[in-house]
Amino acid sequence: MKELLTDIRQTLQDHVDPNNISASDRFFKENEKAKVYGVSKDILNKIGKELYNDLKTKPKDEIYVLCNELWKSLYFEEAYIACILTKKLHRQYEAKDIQWFRQWLDQCVNNWADCDTLCCSTIGPLLLKFPNEVEQLKTWAISSNRWMRRGAAVSIIFAAKKGLYLKEVFEIALLLMHDQDDLVQKGSGWMLKEASKLHQEEVFEFVVAHKEQMPRTTLRYAIEKMPLDLKAIAMKK
């Protein structure tokens, strides 16, 4: 494990591009703590694919242990590689695996990109496979950790795009209704927007019913794909 981690990190160092470092300064907000090597997504995808091919015969939990070490580094690129590995393991998911994913979200995520990558690539597919685990998101939505709260919304998007879990989407949106964090508000609005693609009428009615309490950021995101006449009604004060 130690030798493999050293090899991964040396490979990342070998592909550092100073231009990617400066670009990341614009990519993240001032109050986020993302650490970066400065490696392009194309290179990261190649490293992740090759690494998985080397590891795919290993027990799943052994790969999770490696991912855990990558997440603990707090480097964006290492977390991204970890997400490539876990995404490729989706056919082997068990309900209990959500404990690994929750731990990374709670303890290791420190920026919105890591949060969204983990939630969309890894947690979302698990929730689709194991509907009973969706209930956990409601406890995430009241966490003191902003990434847990954003993750509560973003993790259900994978299923919401397929028209699933609409009841839970609304329950999570209600729990996040008064959240003051703009990244959480955007996550909640994004969740509602994706749900609206197959449930436009229901989401529109929800937005209109709660628009006095709903943050304007959430509202704008939620109605982004709706027809202009519905947008006008929803935005009217």
GROMACS .gro file of C-alpha atoms in nm:
model
  237
    1MET     CA    1   0.000   0.000   0.000
    2LYS     CA    2   0.274   0.247   0.099
    3GLU     CA    3   0.469   0.177  -0.221
    4LEU     CA    4   0.157   0.213  -0.433
    5LEU     CA    5   0.069   0.547  -0.274
    6THR     CA    6   0.424   0.669  -0.330
    7ASP     CA    7   0.403   0.564  -0.695
    8ILE     CA    8   0.068   0.740  -0.746
    9ARG     CA    9   0.196   1.059  -0.589
   10GLN     CA   10   0.518   1.054  -0.788
   11THR     CA   11   0.315   1.010  -1.107
   12LEU     CA   12   0.107   1.314  -1.011
   13GLN     CA   13   0.421   1.517  -0.942
   14ASP     CA   14   0.557   1.418  -1.282
   15HIS     CA   15   0.252   1.568  -1.454
   16VAL     CA   16   0.223   1.899  -1.269
   17ASP     CA   17   0.138   2.194  -1.492
   18PRO     CA   18   0.173   2.540  -1.331
   19ASN     CA   19  -0.111   2.666  -1.551
   20ASN     CA   20  -0.347   2.421  -1.382
   21ILE     CA   21  -0.241   2.553  -1.041
   22SER     CA   22  -0.325   2.911  -1.132
   23ALA     CA   23  -0.654   2.800  -1.288
   24SER     CA   24  -0.756   2.631  -0.964
   25ASP     CA   25  -0.727   2.963  -0.783
   26ARG     CA   26  -1.025   3.081  -0.990
   27PHE     CA   27  -1.203   2.748  -0.963
   28PHE     CA   28  -1.248   2.743  -0.585
   29LYS     CA   29  -1.394   2.998  -0.347
   30GLU     CA   30  -1.179   3.184  -0.095
   31ASN     CA   31  -1.325   2.992   0.198
   32GLU     CA   32  -1.250   2.651   0.045
   33LYS     CA   33  -0.928   2.472   0.132
   34ALA     CA   34  -0.861   2.263  -0.178
   35LYS     CA   35  -0.501   2.154  -0.220
   36VAL     CA   36  -0.392   2.084  -0.576
   37TYR     CA   37  -0.093   1.939  -0.755
   38GLY     CA   38  -0.191   2.104  -1.081
   39VAL     CA   39  -0.263   1.796  -1.295
   40SER     CA   40  -0.515   1.801  -1.581
   41LYS     CA   41  -0.837   1.599  -1.578
   42ASP     CA   42  -0.724   1.406  -1.886
   43ILE     CA   43  -0.413   1.286  -1.704
   44LEU     CA   44  -0.612   1.205  -1.390
   45ASN     CA   45  -0.859   0.996  -1.590
   46LYS     CA   46  -0.571   0.806  -1.749
   47ILE     CA   47  -0.403   0.745  -1.411
   48GLY     CA   48  -0.730   0.632  -1.256
   49LYS     CA   49  -0.812   0.393  -1.541
   50GLU     CA   50  -0.466   0.235  -1.537
   51LEU     CA   51  -0.473   0.206  -1.159
   52TYR     CA   52  -0.809   0.032  -1.164
   53ASN     CA   53  -0.689  -0.215  -1.425
   54ASP     CA   54  -0.402  -0.304  -1.191
   55LEU     CA   55  -0.632  -0.338  -0.889
   56LYS     CA   56  -0.957  -0.484  -1.026
   57THR     CA   57  -0.879  -0.836  -0.907
   58LYS     CA   58  -0.820  -0.714  -0.551
   59PRO     CA   59  -1.094  -0.739  -0.285
   60LYS     CA   60  -1.323  -0.438  -0.288
   61ASP     CA   61  -1.245  -0.341   0.071
   62GLU     CA   62  -0.874  -0.340  -0.008
   63ILE     CA   63  -0.939  -0.084  -0.282
   64TYR     CA   64  -1.151   0.119  -0.039
   65VAL     CA   65  -0.856   0.128   0.202
   66LEU     CA   66  -0.640   0.274  -0.075
   67CYS     CA   67  -0.914   0.526  -0.157
   68ASN     CA   68  -0.930   0.621   0.209
   69GLU     CA   69  -0.560   0.708   0.207
   70LEU     CA   70  -0.605   0.912  -0.110
   71TRP     CA   71  -0.895   1.104   0.044
   72LYS     CA   72  -0.704   1.170   0.365
   73SER     CA   73  -0.438   1.360   0.171
   74LEU     CA   74  -0.696   1.638   0.106
   75TYR     CA   75  -0.553   1.683  -0.245
   76PHE     CA   76  -0.812   1.738  -0.515
   77GLU     CA   77  -0.634   1.512  -0.761
   78GLU     CA   78  -0.600   1.222  -0.517
   79ALA     CA   79  -0.969   1.246  -0.429
   80TYR     CA   80  -1.056   1.252  -0.799
   81ILE     CA   81  -0.861   0.931  -0.857
   82ALA     CA   82  -1.033   0.772  -0.556
   83CYS     CA   83  -1.369   0.857  -0.714
   84ILE     CA   84  -1.265   0.695  -1.042
   85LEU     CA   85  -1.189   0.375  -0.852
   86THR     CA   86  -1.512   0.371  -0.651
   87LYS     CA   87  -1.723   0.452  -0.955
   88LYS     CA   88  -1.577   0.151  -1.137
   89LEU     CA   89  -1.670  -0.069  -0.841
   90HIS     CA   90  -2.042   0.014  -0.865
   91ARG     CA   91  -2.145  -0.338  -0.965
   92GLN     CA   92  -1.995  -0.464  -0.639
   93TYR     CA   93  -2.163  -0.207  -0.413
   94GLU     CA   94  -2.326  -0.324  -0.091
   95ALA     CA   95  -2.552  -0.109   0.124
   96LYS     CA   96  -2.288  -0.099   0.398
   97ASP     CA   97  -2.042   0.072   0.161
   98ILE     CA   98  -2.219   0.401   0.223
   99GLN     CA   99  -2.034   0.418   0.555
  100TRP     CA  100  -1.705   0.457   0.367
  101PHE     CA  101  -1.855   0.723   0.141
  102ARG     CA  102  -2.016   0.912   0.426
  103GLN     CA  103  -1.687   0.918   0.613
  104TRP     CA  104  -1.507   1.074   0.317
  105LEU     CA  105  -1.780   1.333   0.269
  106ASP     CA  106  -1.780   1.425   0.637
  107GLN     CA  107  -1.409   1.414   0.714
  108CYS     CA  108  -1.216   1.465   0.390
  109VAL     CA  109  -1.416   1.684   0.151
  110ASN     CA  110  -1.309   2.049   0.166
  111ASN     CA  111  -1.439   2.193  -0.162
  112TRP     CA  112  -1.748   2.177  -0.381
  113ALA     CA  113  -1.575   1.988  -0.664
  114ASP     CA  114  -1.475   1.699  -0.438
  115CYS     CA  115  -1.823   1.701  -0.287
  116ASP     CA  116  -2.002   1.684  -0.621
  117THR     CA  117  -1.766   1.427  -0.772
  118LEU     CA  118  -1.808   1.193  -0.476
  119CYS     CA  119  -2.184   1.240  -0.458
  120CYS     CA  120  -2.256   1.208  -0.830
  121SER     CA  121  -2.009   0.934  -0.923
  122THR     CA  122  -2.021   0.715  -0.614
  123ILE     CA  123  -2.296   0.788  -0.361
  124GLY     CA  124  -2.568   0.846  -0.621
  125PRO     CA  125  -2.533   0.505  -0.788
  126LEU     CA  126  -2.532   0.332  -0.448
  127LEU     CA  127  -2.857   0.507  -0.349
  128LEU     CA  128  -3.015   0.396  -0.674
  129LYS     CA  129  -2.921   0.036  -0.595
  130PHE     CA  130  -3.021   0.050  -0.227
  131PRO     CA  131  -3.328   0.276  -0.181
  132ASN     CA  132  -3.337   0.225   0.197
  133GLU     CA  133  -3.013   0.421   0.230
  134VAL     CA  134  -3.179   0.736   0.093
  135GLU     CA  135  -3.320   0.795   0.441
  136GLN     CA  136  -2.968   0.875   0.561
  137LEU     CA  137  -2.966   1.191   0.353
  138LYS     CA  138  -3.214   1.355   0.589
  139THR     CA  139  -2.963   1.336   0.873
  140TRP     CA  140  -2.694   1.472   0.643
  141ALA     CA  141  -2.918   1.769   0.563
  142ILE     CA  142  -2.911   1.887   0.926
  143SER     CA  143  -2.537   1.836   0.978
  144SER     CA  144  -2.315   2.122   1.091
  145ASN     CA  145  -2.084   2.028   0.803
  146ARG     CA  146  -2.166   2.228   0.490
  147TRP     CA  147  -2.045   1.946   0.264
  148MET     CA  148  -2.274   1.696   0.431
  149ARG     CA  149  -2.565   1.933   0.376
  150ARG     CA  150  -2.476   1.999   0.012
  151GLY     CA  151  -2.412   1.627  -0.027
  152ALA     CA  152  -2.763   1.547   0.097
  153ALA     CA  153  -2.900   1.725  -0.210
  154VAL     CA  154  -2.636   1.637  -0.468
  155SER     CA  155  -2.628   1.266  -0.380
  156ILE     CA  156  -2.992   1.217  -0.478
  157ILE     CA  157  -2.953   1.389  -0.817
  158PHE     CA  158  -2.840   1.068  -0.989
  159ALA     CA  159  -3.176   0.909  -0.906
  160ALA     CA  160  -3.378   1.230  -0.946
  161LYS     CA  161  -3.268   1.251  -1.309
  162LYS     CA  162  -3.446   0.919  -1.359
  163GLY     CA  163  -3.763   1.049  -1.197
  164LEU     CA  164  -3.707   0.863  -0.871
  165TYR     CA  165  -3.732   0.960  -0.502
  166LEU     CA  166  -3.940   1.275  -0.562
  167LYS     CA  167  -4.086   1.257  -0.210
  168GLU     CA  168  -3.738   1.248  -0.062
  169VAL     CA  169  -3.625   1.532  -0.289
  170PHE     CA  170  -3.895   1.754  -0.143
  171GLU     CA  171  -3.817   1.642   0.213
  172ILE     CA  172  -3.450   1.729   0.170
  173ALA     CA  173  -3.537   2.063   0.008
  174LEU     CA  174  -3.753   2.147   0.310
  175LEU     CA  175  -3.473   2.058   0.550
  176LEU     CA  176  -3.236   2.286   0.356
  177MET     CA  177  -3.492   2.563   0.306
  178HIS     CA  178  -3.339   2.806   0.555
  179ASP     CA  179  -2.973   2.719   0.500
  180GLN     CA  180  -2.759   3.032   0.476
  181ASP     CA  181  -2.468   2.872   0.289
  182ASP     CA  182  -2.481   2.963  -0.079
  183LEU     CA  183  -2.316   2.638  -0.186
  184VAL     CA  184  -2.584   2.443  -0.002
  185GLN     CA  185  -2.855   2.662  -0.155
  186LYS     CA  186  -2.714   2.595  -0.502
  187GLY     CA  187  -2.700   2.222  -0.431
  188SER     CA  188  -3.065   2.220  -0.324
  189GLY     CA  189  -3.168   2.418  -0.631
  190TRP     CA  190  -2.971   2.187  -0.858
  191MET     CA  191  -3.150   1.888  -0.704
  192LEU     CA  192  -3.491   2.045  -0.768
  193LYS     CA  193  -3.393   2.142  -1.123
  194GLU     CA  194  -3.297   1.785  -1.210
  195ALA     CA  195  -3.616   1.650  -1.054
  196SER     CA  196  -3.819   1.900  -1.256
  197LYS     CA  197  -3.708   1.750  -1.587
  198LEU     CA  198  -3.946   1.456  -1.537
  199HIS     CA  199  -4.172   1.610  -1.271
  200GLN     CA  200  -4.207   1.971  -1.385
  201GLU     CA  201  -4.559   2.025  -1.250
  202GLU     CA  202  -4.484   1.883  -0.906
  203VAL     CA  203  -4.159   2.077  -0.866
  204PHE     CA  204  -4.321   2.397  -0.991
  205GLU     CA  205  -4.602   2.360  -0.737
  206PHE     CA  206  -4.347   2.295  -0.463
  207VAL     CA  207  -4.143   2.603  -0.556
  208VAL     CA  208  -4.448   2.830  -0.571
  209ALA     CA  209  -4.578   2.698  -0.240
  210HIS     CA  210  -4.247   2.771  -0.067
  211LYS     CA  211  -4.105   3.063  -0.263
  212GLU     CA  212  -4.150   3.309   0.025
  213GLN     CA  213  -3.916   3.102   0.243
  214MET     CA  214  -3.691   2.960  -0.030
  215PRO     CA  215  -3.358   3.140  -0.083
  216ARG     CA  216  -3.358   3.320  -0.418
  217THR     CA  217  -3.044   3.130  -0.519
  218THR     CA  218  -3.222   2.799  -0.468
  219LEU     CA  219  -3.531   2.922  -0.649
  220ARG     CA  220  -3.337   3.044  -0.953
  221TYR     CA  221  -3.152   2.716  -0.987
  222ALA     CA  222  -3.472   2.514  -0.938
  223ILE     CA  223  -3.665   2.682  -1.222
  224GLU     CA  224  -3.375   2.721  -1.463
  225LYS     CA  225  -3.509   2.468  -1.716
  226MET     CA  226  -3.877   2.561  -1.686
  227PRO     CA  227  -4.074   2.753  -1.952
  228LEU     CA  228  -4.060   3.132  -1.933
  229ASP     CA  229  -4.421   3.169  -1.819
  230LEU     CA  230  -4.365   2.937  -1.522
  231LYS     CA  231  -4.039   3.113  -1.437
  232ALA     CA  232  -4.221   3.447  -1.430
  233ILE     CA  233  -4.483   3.315  -1.188
  234ALA     CA  234  -4.221   3.159  -0.963
  235MET     CA  235  -4.004   3.473  -0.953
  236LYS     CA  236  -4.292   3.712  -0.895
  237LYS     CA  237  -4.276   3.864  -0.547
   0.00000   0.00000   0.00000
